């Protein structure tokens, strides 16, 4: 552990995992935390409840397709959903900078209210701290969501099995590229927008129509690459993906090639990865495609037994094969 | 509503209440949020769950008697307890400044782990965001707690009844004065320390021994004055206190008189206000006094029917009477 915190520690990649393992897990050690899923499974409460929290620090506060307010609701709703739970209640804590425009706070609040209504969740408790000018950058929002787990067994990053199909619910990289565009004023990226969306109803439909799934995850910070590497490691399996089946919008593809980025490492805020027995993959895809933000759902690969160590491999369009490694370093902080 | 946010909006006084009412409640409107207790009562989950969240932004991060880490656990554990619930699980979200000393982060984490262990709660899920140097002041921590409600009926700020006794579990003002001392290097205040403590076990004992209570609140930001004014307003009652019965340590009294402060407006982090039928007051006090941080528990006044409007009155030692009003303005930001 180095002596001071670097930006990449918040990236969702290797450095994040080191901090979590070496500092937080070591001190807070308990089996529920140790599962490292998107939400915690509160098994002592009956029926079991899923709980998840995220701080939102995105800059700029508004971007095409959403705002810090929509993210703060969608992100936490989605994390609770990833445990096969129905998100019901959110708490919401604001840290606000003295001098913040109240009109801006009101716009963010209205975005949160609209997103909560769309997702069917209630914001039931909260907190507001105001810190002196300069002590935070405009506003940070932390939401925590809880909801009853309906999937039995509940999906977990530990449950991927060799032979399972790997699905994504739509195109990759939209959110990350959109935030970069907004922050850096990249005016040539005219047709990108965040994919921020609540996935809870889609997830409920998938489980209802396709039966229990092994893994659900939303590929946010670190993108698809980080999420699939985490799953491979947690489940002790390897994943083989077909590059040509991974949906990426043309606008994102061309933006990424201009900027030298890989869309598989960019954050998504309205997409999920779903891993389930191959024979039920088509039913799950059909369920996803019933929702506007699941229209481009695709089967992108499969789970295989692992060799020496868990890895994620991409079969490229030209017949080659490359390792999709865990991201190291931080291309873009404050995307969510 | 003015056009930009002032520091006193985070004070727990009138300005805080205006922001919450005019912005957050208007947009997030729902009956669970509208109760405005320390925690939300999630009645659709059976058995009902209490949920509470707070962001901790205290500066300095360490002070006599605690740290941002102990506060982040105690504060949320206490808020969940105030609903007559047994806090079981915490989530924990860090916003960290690039360049933060990892040794310092580790000390805070260890404090949280120790506090969680003492309170008997598990930290089960979390999030870490790292923002660039200058985008936040060292670290902010947001914890959210959930736990099963065991009190039936659950206490609420709306339930104070004329004739009820008003109790506090110990001395007032210790935390607020301690943070001020640490921040301003007031070296003459040598013998003050934060009262930061987990109240969950004490609360469980009170309800077990004295039966259901009408109101439980922890007088944090805005101190006893803000808390009692909130209760008076929510319940539509008045409160009459005897100044001489309100416990205030000699060191806090003399520190406050040097600095021109009123200890009844200073924050506490390990104390509760308990309002219950007068005939059960002695049993509740006896239960509190079984705990080290309840040793100075005292009956400080009573609830009366309200006149024209709810008010909190203090009978002074010299036989006079003064209004204890809701705090306005912000004597000291970032105390929790």
XYZ file of C-alpha atoms in Angstrom:
672
model
C 0.000 0.000 0.000
C 1.528 3.325 -0.990
C 1.271 6.200 1.440
C -1.265 8.403 -0.209
C -4.392 7.853 -2.169
C -4.240 8.085 -5.956
C -7.125 8.841 -8.255
C -7.084 5.374 -9.776
C -8.095 3.947 -6.419
C -11.599 5.090 -7.288
C -11.588 3.617 -10.773
C -13.237 0.262 -10.163
C -10.077 -1.478 -11.376
C -7.196 -3.196 -9.660
C -6.275 -0.282 -7.397
C -9.842 -0.037 -6.094
C -9.830 -3.702 -5.273
C -6.550 -3.441 -3.422
C -7.826 -0.642 -1.193
C -11.059 -2.476 -0.487
C -9.243 -5.699 0.320
C -6.352 -4.280 2.280
C -8.145 -1.615 4.247
C -11.917 -1.985 4.380
C -12.323 -5.752 4.270
C -9.531 -6.344 6.690
C -11.169 -4.120 9.287
C -14.859 -4.702 8.592
C -14.448 -8.418 8.002
C -17.734 -10.327 7.928
C -19.240 -12.918 5.573
C -21.973 -10.640 4.186
C -19.505 -7.929 3.177
C -17.079 -10.550 1.925
C -19.406 -11.664 -0.851
C -18.584 -8.474 -2.770
C -21.748 -8.391 -4.831
C -23.419 -5.175 -5.955
C -25.632 -5.302 -2.881
C -25.555 -7.066 0.476
C -27.935 -9.891 1.243
C -29.296 -9.259 4.746
C -30.051 -12.842 5.590
C -30.940 -12.263 9.248
C -33.940 -10.206 8.211
C -36.797 -12.424 6.999
C -37.712 -12.378 4.170
C -34.157 -11.396 3.191
C -33.472 -7.815 2.154
C -30.862 -6.553 -0.302
C -29.029 -3.329 0.564
C -26.685 -1.267 -1.574
C -25.068 2.169 -1.366
C -23.199 4.479 -3.732
C -21.845 7.993 -3.565
C -22.325 10.042 -6.710
C -19.673 12.638 -7.474
C -20.056 12.974 -11.251
C -18.882 16.123 -12.951
C -20.447 17.878 -14.758
C -23.696 17.600 -12.811
C -25.779 17.527 -16.010
C -24.998 15.699 -19.238
C -26.948 14.418 -22.244
C -29.293 11.703 -21.024
C -29.192 12.480 -17.311
C -27.725 14.214 -14.293
C -26.206 13.395 -10.937
C -29.816 13.095 -9.730
C -30.875 10.458 -12.254
C -27.647 8.536 -11.668
C -28.105 8.638 -7.894
C -31.462 6.904 -8.243
C -30.755 4.581 -11.174
C -27.360 3.459 -9.911
C -28.624 2.351 -6.532
C -31.900 0.926 -7.849
C -29.846 -1.149 -10.275
C -27.405 -2.378 -7.653
C -30.256 -3.621 -5.459
C -31.866 -5.253 -8.500
C -28.659 -7.143 -9.268
C -29.285 -9.273 -6.192
C -32.637 -10.410 -7.570
C -34.411 -7.982 -5.266
C -37.209 -5.499 -5.797
C -35.850 -2.073 -4.753
C -38.488 -0.390 -2.602
C -36.914 2.352 -0.513
C -34.043 4.785 -0.950
C -32.283 7.026 1.501
C -30.528 10.054 0.175
C -27.735 12.106 1.769
C -26.523 15.358 0.261
C -23.176 17.037 0.876
C -23.597 20.517 -0.577
C -21.126 23.323 -1.075
C -21.931 26.686 0.453
C -22.916 29.053 -2.340
C -24.436 26.333 -4.527
C -27.231 27.628 -6.693
C -30.542 26.592 -5.198
C -32.059 26.467 -8.669
C -29.485 23.849 -9.562
C -30.191 21.855 -6.385
C -33.860 21.979 -7.226
C -33.245 20.680 -10.757
C -31.229 17.773 -9.383
C -33.907 17.048 -6.786
C -36.604 17.081 -9.458
C -34.535 14.647 -11.544
C -34.254 12.330 -8.547
C -37.982 12.501 -7.879
C -38.782 11.726 -11.507
C -36.321 8.828 -11.623
C -37.663 7.411 -8.355
C -41.218 7.610 -9.644
C -40.294 5.864 -12.873
C -38.498 3.117 -10.958
C -41.348 2.794 -8.457
C -39.231 3.450 -5.360
C -39.786 5.854 -2.470
C -37.125 8.170 -1.072
C -37.931 7.784 2.618
C -35.166 9.351 4.671
C -32.251 11.665 4.121
C -29.641 14.041 5.401
C -28.227 17.361 4.286
C -24.798 18.672 5.144
C -23.550 22.022 3.907
C -19.789 22.482 3.886
C -17.914 25.757 3.425
C -17.114 26.963 -0.075
C -14.165 24.949 -1.382
C -14.696 21.949 0.916
C -16.564 19.999 -1.782
C -17.133 20.429 -5.490
C -20.766 21.606 -5.719
C -22.574 18.480 -4.536
C -22.158 14.830 -3.717
C -25.164 12.572 -3.276
C -25.134 9.216 -1.507
C -28.143 6.970 -1.951
C -28.767 3.660 -0.240
C -31.446 1.282 -1.435
C -33.197 -1.646 0.191
C -35.712 -4.118 -1.115
C -36.977 -7.657 -0.659
C -35.104 -10.399 -2.448
C -37.530 -12.314 -4.681
C -35.084 -14.487 -6.639
C -34.452 -17.864 -5.069
C -31.590 -18.602 -5.198
C -30.422 -14.981 -5.407
C -27.911 -14.262 -8.175
C -24.314 -13.638 -7.098
C -20.971 -12.979 -8.729
C -19.878 -16.321 -7.284
C -22.389 -18.424 -9.203
C -21.173 -18.460 -12.834
C -20.882 -22.065 -14.096
C -19.009 -23.477 -17.080
C -21.450 -23.763 -19.978
C -23.484 -20.703 -18.926
C -24.311 -18.038 -21.496
C -23.142 -14.448 -21.000
C -25.676 -11.762 -21.967
C -25.615 -7.971 -21.933
C -28.807 -5.949 -21.998
C -27.582 -3.370 -24.514
C -24.780 -1.265 -25.953
C -21.570 -0.624 -24.056
C -19.745 2.602 -23.257
C -22.464 5.222 -23.775
C -22.355 6.732 -20.285
C -18.572 6.962 -19.958
C -18.120 8.570 -23.350
C -20.986 11.002 -22.717
C -19.524 12.250 -19.443
C -16.133 12.650 -21.127
C -17.741 14.604 -23.945
C -19.557 16.897 -21.527
C -16.538 17.479 -19.361
C -14.037 18.061 -22.115
C -16.431 19.854 -24.478
C -15.697 17.425 -27.293
C -18.103 18.996 -29.718
C -17.570 16.393 -32.428
C -19.314 13.768 -30.283
C -22.749 15.103 -31.090
C -24.820 11.952 -30.928
C -23.860 10.262 -27.678
C -26.042 10.225 -24.563
C -25.880 8.481 -21.209
C -27.767 5.211 -20.988
C -28.800 5.942 -17.357
C -31.944 3.888 -16.720
C -33.664 1.889 -13.966
C -33.295 -1.826 -14.615
C -35.454 -3.183 -11.803
C -38.538 -3.951 -13.859
C -36.496 -5.541 -16.630
C -34.653 -7.739 -14.135
C -37.925 -8.844 -12.563
C -39.233 -9.761 -16.037
C -36.072 -11.719 -16.899
C -36.292 -13.805 -13.728
C -40.017 -14.296 -14.160
C -39.734 -15.456 -17.776
C -36.348 -17.208 -17.809
C -36.167 -18.515 -14.260
C -33.356 -17.973 -11.748
C -30.110 -16.590 -13.180
C -26.620 -17.285 -11.879
C -25.113 -13.784 -12.020
C -26.440 -10.253 -12.489
C -24.131 -7.248 -12.483
C -24.248 -3.738 -13.837
C -21.019 -2.833 -15.621
C -20.482 0.685 -14.257
C -16.995 1.970 -13.310
C -14.356 0.042 -15.232
C -16.992 -1.024 -17.776
C -17.687 -4.515 -19.049
C -14.018 -5.460 -18.702
C -13.870 -4.811 -14.948
C -17.233 -6.452 -14.279
C -16.462 -9.650 -16.182
C -13.019 -9.957 -14.616
C -14.583 -9.636 -11.171
C -17.113 -12.340 -11.956
C -14.448 -14.658 -13.393
C -12.385 -14.268 -10.258
C -15.289 -14.639 -7.815
C -16.684 -17.711 -9.558
C -13.307 -19.256 -10.428
C -14.200 -19.576 -14.113
C -13.056 -18.114 -17.422
C -15.195 -16.191 -19.887
C -14.882 -16.246 -23.646
C -16.552 -13.397 -25.531
C -17.203 -12.870 -29.222
C -16.263 -9.267 -29.983
C -18.657 -9.032 -32.907
C -21.665 -9.790 -30.713
C -20.947 -7.102 -28.122
C -23.291 -4.217 -28.939
C -21.539 -0.846 -29.261
C -23.256 2.096 -30.959
C -21.619 3.454 -34.105
C -21.307 6.879 -32.501
C -19.540 5.398 -29.476
C -17.314 3.265 -31.667
C -16.166 6.200 -33.760
C -15.803 8.488 -30.734
C -13.704 5.868 -28.984
C -11.442 5.328 -31.960
C -10.840 9.096 -32.278
C -9.913 9.265 -28.602
C -8.022 5.991 -28.386
C -10.479 4.474 -25.895
C -11.921 1.000 -25.588
C -15.710 1.047 -25.068
C -15.456 -2.149 -23.036
C -13.640 -0.172 -20.328
C -16.140 2.697 -20.264
C -18.900 2.958 -17.683
C -22.533 2.086 -18.315
C -25.423 3.202 -16.119
C -28.402 1.401 -17.593
C -27.076 -1.976 -18.640
C -26.641 -5.329 -16.997
C -24.623 -8.449 -17.502
C -26.654 -11.619 -17.010
C -25.121 -15.096 -16.776
C -27.437 -18.101 -16.808
C -27.742 -21.656 -18.154
C -27.392 -21.534 -21.945
C -30.737 -23.229 -22.601
C -32.548 -20.290 -20.972
C -30.560 -17.541 -22.707
C -33.139 -16.912 -25.427
C -35.965 -16.510 -22.922
C -33.901 -13.974 -20.965
C -33.019 -12.019 -24.114
C -36.674 -11.936 -25.135
C -37.599 -10.565 -21.705
C -34.931 -7.851 -21.963
C -35.988 -6.833 -25.446
C -39.473 -6.024 -24.197
C -37.975 -2.947 -22.527
C -36.785 0.093 -24.515
C -33.360 0.035 -22.858
C -33.065 -3.716 -23.459
C -33.836 -3.592 -27.172
C -30.255 -4.355 -28.150
C -29.753 -7.186 -25.649
C -27.303 -9.755 -26.949
C -25.635 -13.016 -26.107
C -21.956 -12.150 -26.160
C -20.143 -15.255 -24.973
C -19.941 -18.173 -22.628
C -18.472 -19.340 -19.370
C -15.747 -21.999 -19.551
C -13.811 -23.943 -16.982
C -10.767 -22.023 -15.916
C -7.226 -23.009 -16.763
C -4.416 -21.881 -14.480
C -6.290 -18.769 -13.465
C -9.613 -17.076 -14.228
C -9.438 -14.920 -17.330
C -11.649 -13.081 -19.786
C -10.800 -13.607 -23.451
C -12.158 -11.749 -26.443
C -12.361 -13.455 -29.832
C -11.801 -10.617 -32.260
C -13.586 -10.046 -35.533
C -10.516 -11.026 -37.510
C -10.275 -14.401 -35.837
C -7.665 -13.527 -33.248
C -8.047 -13.605 -29.545
C -6.996 -11.100 -26.865
C -7.068 -10.964 -23.121
C -9.581 -8.487 -21.687
C -7.721 -7.595 -18.511
C -8.830 -5.840 -15.346
C -8.385 -2.093 -15.849
C -5.336 -0.576 -14.175
C -4.997 3.190 -13.869
C -7.743 5.737 -14.214
C -8.741 7.052 -17.621
C -11.588 9.217 -16.341
C -12.494 9.949 -12.728
C -15.850 11.268 -11.499
C -18.008 9.578 -14.084
C -20.656 8.568 -11.549
C -35.840 30.786 -0.923
C -32.716 32.797 -1.650
C -30.699 31.944 -4.710
C -27.686 30.295 -3.246
C -27.036 27.966 -0.398
C -25.753 29.379 2.881
C -23.852 27.490 5.524
C -26.680 27.720 8.039
C -28.789 25.537 5.765
C -26.821 22.633 7.163
C -27.197 23.662 10.791
C -30.207 21.608 11.817
C -32.090 24.825 12.594
C -34.739 26.811 10.782
C -32.817 27.194 7.527
C -32.296 23.435 7.285
C -35.965 22.843 7.760
C -36.869 25.345 5.075
C -34.638 23.651 2.508
C -35.956 20.227 3.393
C -39.567 21.373 3.217
C -39.329 23.582 0.161
C -37.057 21.471 -1.976
C -36.727 17.851 -0.899
C -40.170 17.178 0.574
C -41.938 18.952 -2.227
C -40.273 16.737 -4.822
C -39.923 13.452 -2.946
C -43.335 13.714 -1.309
C -44.497 10.467 0.342
C -45.953 9.604 3.737
C -42.912 7.685 5.017
C -40.548 10.589 4.320
C -43.104 13.040 5.633
C -42.914 11.669 9.163
C -39.522 13.362 9.578
C -38.268 11.081 12.318
C -34.605 10.173 12.746
C -35.187 7.061 10.652
C -37.819 5.883 8.207
C -40.247 3.139 9.133
C -40.395 0.764 6.159
C -43.854 -0.561 6.804
C -44.188 -2.548 3.573
C -41.387 -4.851 4.671
C -42.594 -7.333 7.301
C -41.574 -7.244 10.104
C -41.037 -3.494 9.643
C -37.506 -2.189 9.197
C -36.119 1.192 10.246
C -33.686 2.919 7.877
C -31.574 6.006 8.444
C -28.724 7.758 6.658
C -26.224 10.497 7.498
C -23.223 12.020 5.800
C -20.305 12.792 8.088
C -18.138 15.764 7.157
C -16.662 16.682 10.554
C -13.438 18.620 10.702
C -10.970 17.897 12.188
C -11.191 14.166 11.461
C -9.942 13.267 14.950
C -10.887 14.915 18.249
C -10.855 13.945 21.926
C -13.316 11.108 22.404
C -13.663 10.050 18.771
C -13.190 10.590 15.061
C -15.206 10.833 11.880
C -15.155 7.024 11.933
C -16.711 6.620 15.368
C -19.289 9.294 14.554
C -20.199 7.625 11.262
C -21.091 4.439 13.100
C -22.568 5.857 16.303
C -24.621 8.540 14.574
C -26.395 6.133 12.262
C -26.735 3.359 14.850
C -28.373 5.914 17.130
C -30.741 7.233 14.490
C -31.997 3.725 13.728
C -32.363 3.064 17.476
C -34.526 6.171 17.879
C -37.281 4.386 15.985
C -37.318 1.594 18.561
C -35.365 -0.627 16.203
C -32.348 -2.864 16.656
C -29.685 -1.637 14.186
C -28.217 -4.687 12.444
C -26.545 -3.648 9.220
C -24.677 -0.588 7.987
C -23.617 0.452 4.535
C -20.723 2.812 4.223
C -19.776 5.096 1.313
C -16.506 7.028 1.253
C -15.739 10.106 -0.811
C -11.970 10.495 -0.530
C -9.652 13.224 -1.727
C -6.779 12.272 -3.981
C -3.573 12.464 -1.977
C -5.219 11.516 1.326
C -2.851 9.721 3.646
C -3.623 6.018 3.605
C -2.474 5.733 7.187
C -5.159 8.231 8.110
C -7.802 6.337 6.120
C -6.761 3.182 7.885
C -7.093 4.803 11.304
C -10.593 5.984 10.460
C -11.516 2.544 9.130
C -10.224 0.899 12.284
C -12.293 3.319 14.378
C -15.378 2.382 12.382
C -14.708 -1.316 12.782
C -14.247 -0.936 16.533
C -17.395 1.150 16.888
C -19.408 -1.321 14.795
C -18.200 -4.208 16.911
C -19.078 -2.420 20.126
C -22.551 -1.601 18.802
C -23.031 -5.140 17.480
C -23.695 -4.115 13.863
C -22.157 -5.388 10.633
C -20.883 -3.144 7.845
C -22.156 -5.148 4.888
C -21.796 -3.092 1.740
C -20.003 0.025 0.636
C -18.633 2.272 -2.045
C -15.446 4.260 -2.540
C -15.112 7.326 -4.732
C -11.855 9.189 -5.082
C -12.135 12.765 -6.300
C -9.263 14.972 -7.489
C -7.275 16.982 -4.981
C -9.344 20.011 -3.967
C -12.730 18.487 -4.896
C -13.440 17.464 -1.304
C -11.876 18.182 2.070
C -10.005 14.948 2.922
C -12.943 12.586 3.408
C -16.685 12.374 3.765
C -18.382 9.211 4.965
C -22.033 8.361 4.474
C -23.457 5.484 6.477
C -26.939 4.041 6.207
C -28.330 1.717 8.834
C -31.216 -0.729 8.842
C -32.680 -2.873 11.553
C -35.889 -4.530 12.673
C -38.309 -2.425 14.659
C -39.020 -4.128 17.992
C -40.961 -1.368 19.760
C -44.707 -1.593 19.307
C -45.902 1.074 18.844
C -42.661 2.560 17.493
C -41.667 5.887 19.038
C -42.051 8.950 16.830
C -41.595 12.694 17.129
C -45.356 12.947 16.615
C -46.336 11.054 19.766
C -45.549 13.382 22.695
C -48.621 13.753 24.947
C -49.440 16.383 27.561
C -48.425 15.006 30.957
C -45.469 13.030 29.572
C -42.078 13.330 31.245
C -39.058 14.579 29.281
C -35.782 12.755 29.980
C -32.241 13.127 28.690
C -29.713 10.330 28.978
C -26.804 12.533 30.046
C -24.947 15.831 29.846
C -25.480 18.279 27.021
C -23.018 20.023 24.712
C -19.901 17.841 25.080
C -19.499 16.939 21.408
C -20.086 20.396 19.948
C -17.679 22.073 22.350
C -15.041 19.397 21.788
C -15.084 19.814 18.016
C -14.871 23.575 18.425
C -11.919 23.161 20.777
C -10.107 20.864 18.362
C -10.736 23.018 15.354
C -9.884 26.346 16.928
C -7.064 25.018 19.137
C -8.680 26.420 22.274
C -6.069 25.098 24.618
C -7.839 26.278 27.770
C -10.581 23.690 27.201
C -8.463 20.838 28.456
C -11.091 18.599 29.941
C -13.778 18.268 27.309
C -14.302 15.183 25.137
C -16.925 14.080 22.651
C -19.722 11.942 24.076
C -19.878 9.856 20.855
C -21.408 6.495 21.858
C -23.746 3.818 20.533
C -27.119 4.048 22.240
C -28.794 0.964 20.780
C -28.343 -1.315 23.765
C -29.421 1.379 26.205
C -32.546 2.090 24.158
C -33.429 -1.603 24.049
C -33.048 -1.764 27.837
C -35.241 1.304 28.362
C -38.066 -0.123 26.268
C -37.712 -3.521 27.877
C -37.813 -2.145 31.421
C -40.078 0.876 31.078
C -42.370 -0.238 28.259
C -43.103 1.628 25.023
C -41.997 5.265 24.934
C -43.676 8.050 22.997
C -40.633 9.828 21.544
C -36.939 9.037 21.171
C -34.533 11.471 19.514
C -30.843 12.113 19.618
C -30.087 15.813 19.990
C -27.261 16.183 17.428
C -26.984 19.245 15.184
C -28.741 22.204 16.792
C -28.525 20.491 20.175
C -31.314 19.937 22.679
C -32.983 23.183 21.626
C -33.471 22.136 17.995
C -34.574 18.617 18.887
C -37.183 19.676 21.429
C -38.559 22.379 19.145
C -38.954 19.810 16.385
C -40.798 17.446 18.704
C -43.059 20.223 20.012
C -43.981 21.157 16.470
C -44.493 17.599 15.222
C -46.618 16.597 18.208
C -48.456 19.921 18.537
C -47.526 20.270 22.205
C -45.420 22.556 24.381
C -42.514 21.524 26.575
C -41.537 23.066 29.891
C -37.999 22.349 31.124
C -36.325 22.999 34.458
C -32.901 24.451 33.682
C -31.401 23.195 36.931
C -32.182 19.568 36.055
C -30.524 19.629 32.630
C -27.138 17.951 33.078
C -24.206 19.997 31.764
C -20.649 19.195 32.821
C -18.774 21.900 34.718
C -16.054 21.953 32.042
C -18.650 22.492 29.317
C -20.445 25.136 31.362
C -17.308 27.152 31.938
C -16.094 26.667 28.353
C -19.441 27.852 27.054
C -19.511 30.907 29.279
C -16.004 31.917 28.127
C -17.062 31.590 24.501
C -20.577 33.009 24.861
C -22.236 29.753 23.817
C -25.327 28.000 25.105
C -24.719 24.266 25.689
C -28.358 23.549 24.845
C -27.617 24.535 21.238
C -24.464 22.417 20.944
C -24.439 18.995 19.310
C -24.408 15.706 21.216
C -23.451 12.379 19.689
C -24.155 9.911 22.469
C -27.297 11.209 24.146
C -30.985 10.778 23.659
C -34.157 12.561 24.568
C -36.886 10.216 25.753
C -40.512 11.272 26.245
C -42.885 8.846 27.927
C -45.781 8.689 30.403
C -44.645 10.278 33.677
C -45.431 7.203 35.772
C -42.793 5.221 33.864
C -40.094 7.902 33.949
C -38.242 6.436 36.922
C -38.040 2.995 35.343
C -36.609 4.503 32.159
C -34.047 6.544 34.094
C -32.985 3.462 36.030
C -32.481 1.574 32.743
C -30.364 4.402 31.313
C -28.229 4.652 34.434
C -27.153 1.030 34.016
C -25.013 2.165 31.073
C -21.823 4.185 31.502
C -22.979 6.865 29.079
C -26.403 7.021 30.768
C -25.082 7.521 34.297
C -26.188 11.158 34.396
C -29.650 10.537 32.931
C -32.158 13.040 34.250
C -35.783 14.054 34.101
C -35.646 17.603 32.798
C -39.245 18.633 32.252
C -42.699 17.792 31.046
C -45.003 18.009 28.085
C -47.958 20.394 28.350
C -50.886 21.198 26.134
C -49.955 23.860 23.671
C -51.278 27.405 23.758
C -51.404 29.409 20.538
C -48.426 27.548 19.138
C -45.986 24.831 20.188
C -43.103 26.205 22.220
C -40.263 25.089 24.452
C -39.871 27.050 27.676
C -37.028 26.928 30.149
C -37.617 27.714 33.829
C -34.357 29.276 34.919
C -32.558 28.719 38.193
C -33.472 32.173 39.431
C -37.174 31.568 38.975
C -37.583 33.234 35.584
C -38.650 31.651 32.356
C -37.264 31.967 28.830
C -38.184 30.686 25.450
C -35.802 28.067 24.056
C -36.226 28.841 20.380
C -35.278 26.924 17.265
C -31.698 27.832 16.353
C -31.323 30.288 13.474
C -27.938 30.836 11.847
C -24.937 28.595 12.080
C -22.557 28.884 15.019
C -20.349 25.983 13.948
C -20.515 24.016 10.707
C -19.003 20.562 10.148
C -19.432 19.243 13.656
C -20.611 15.831 12.457
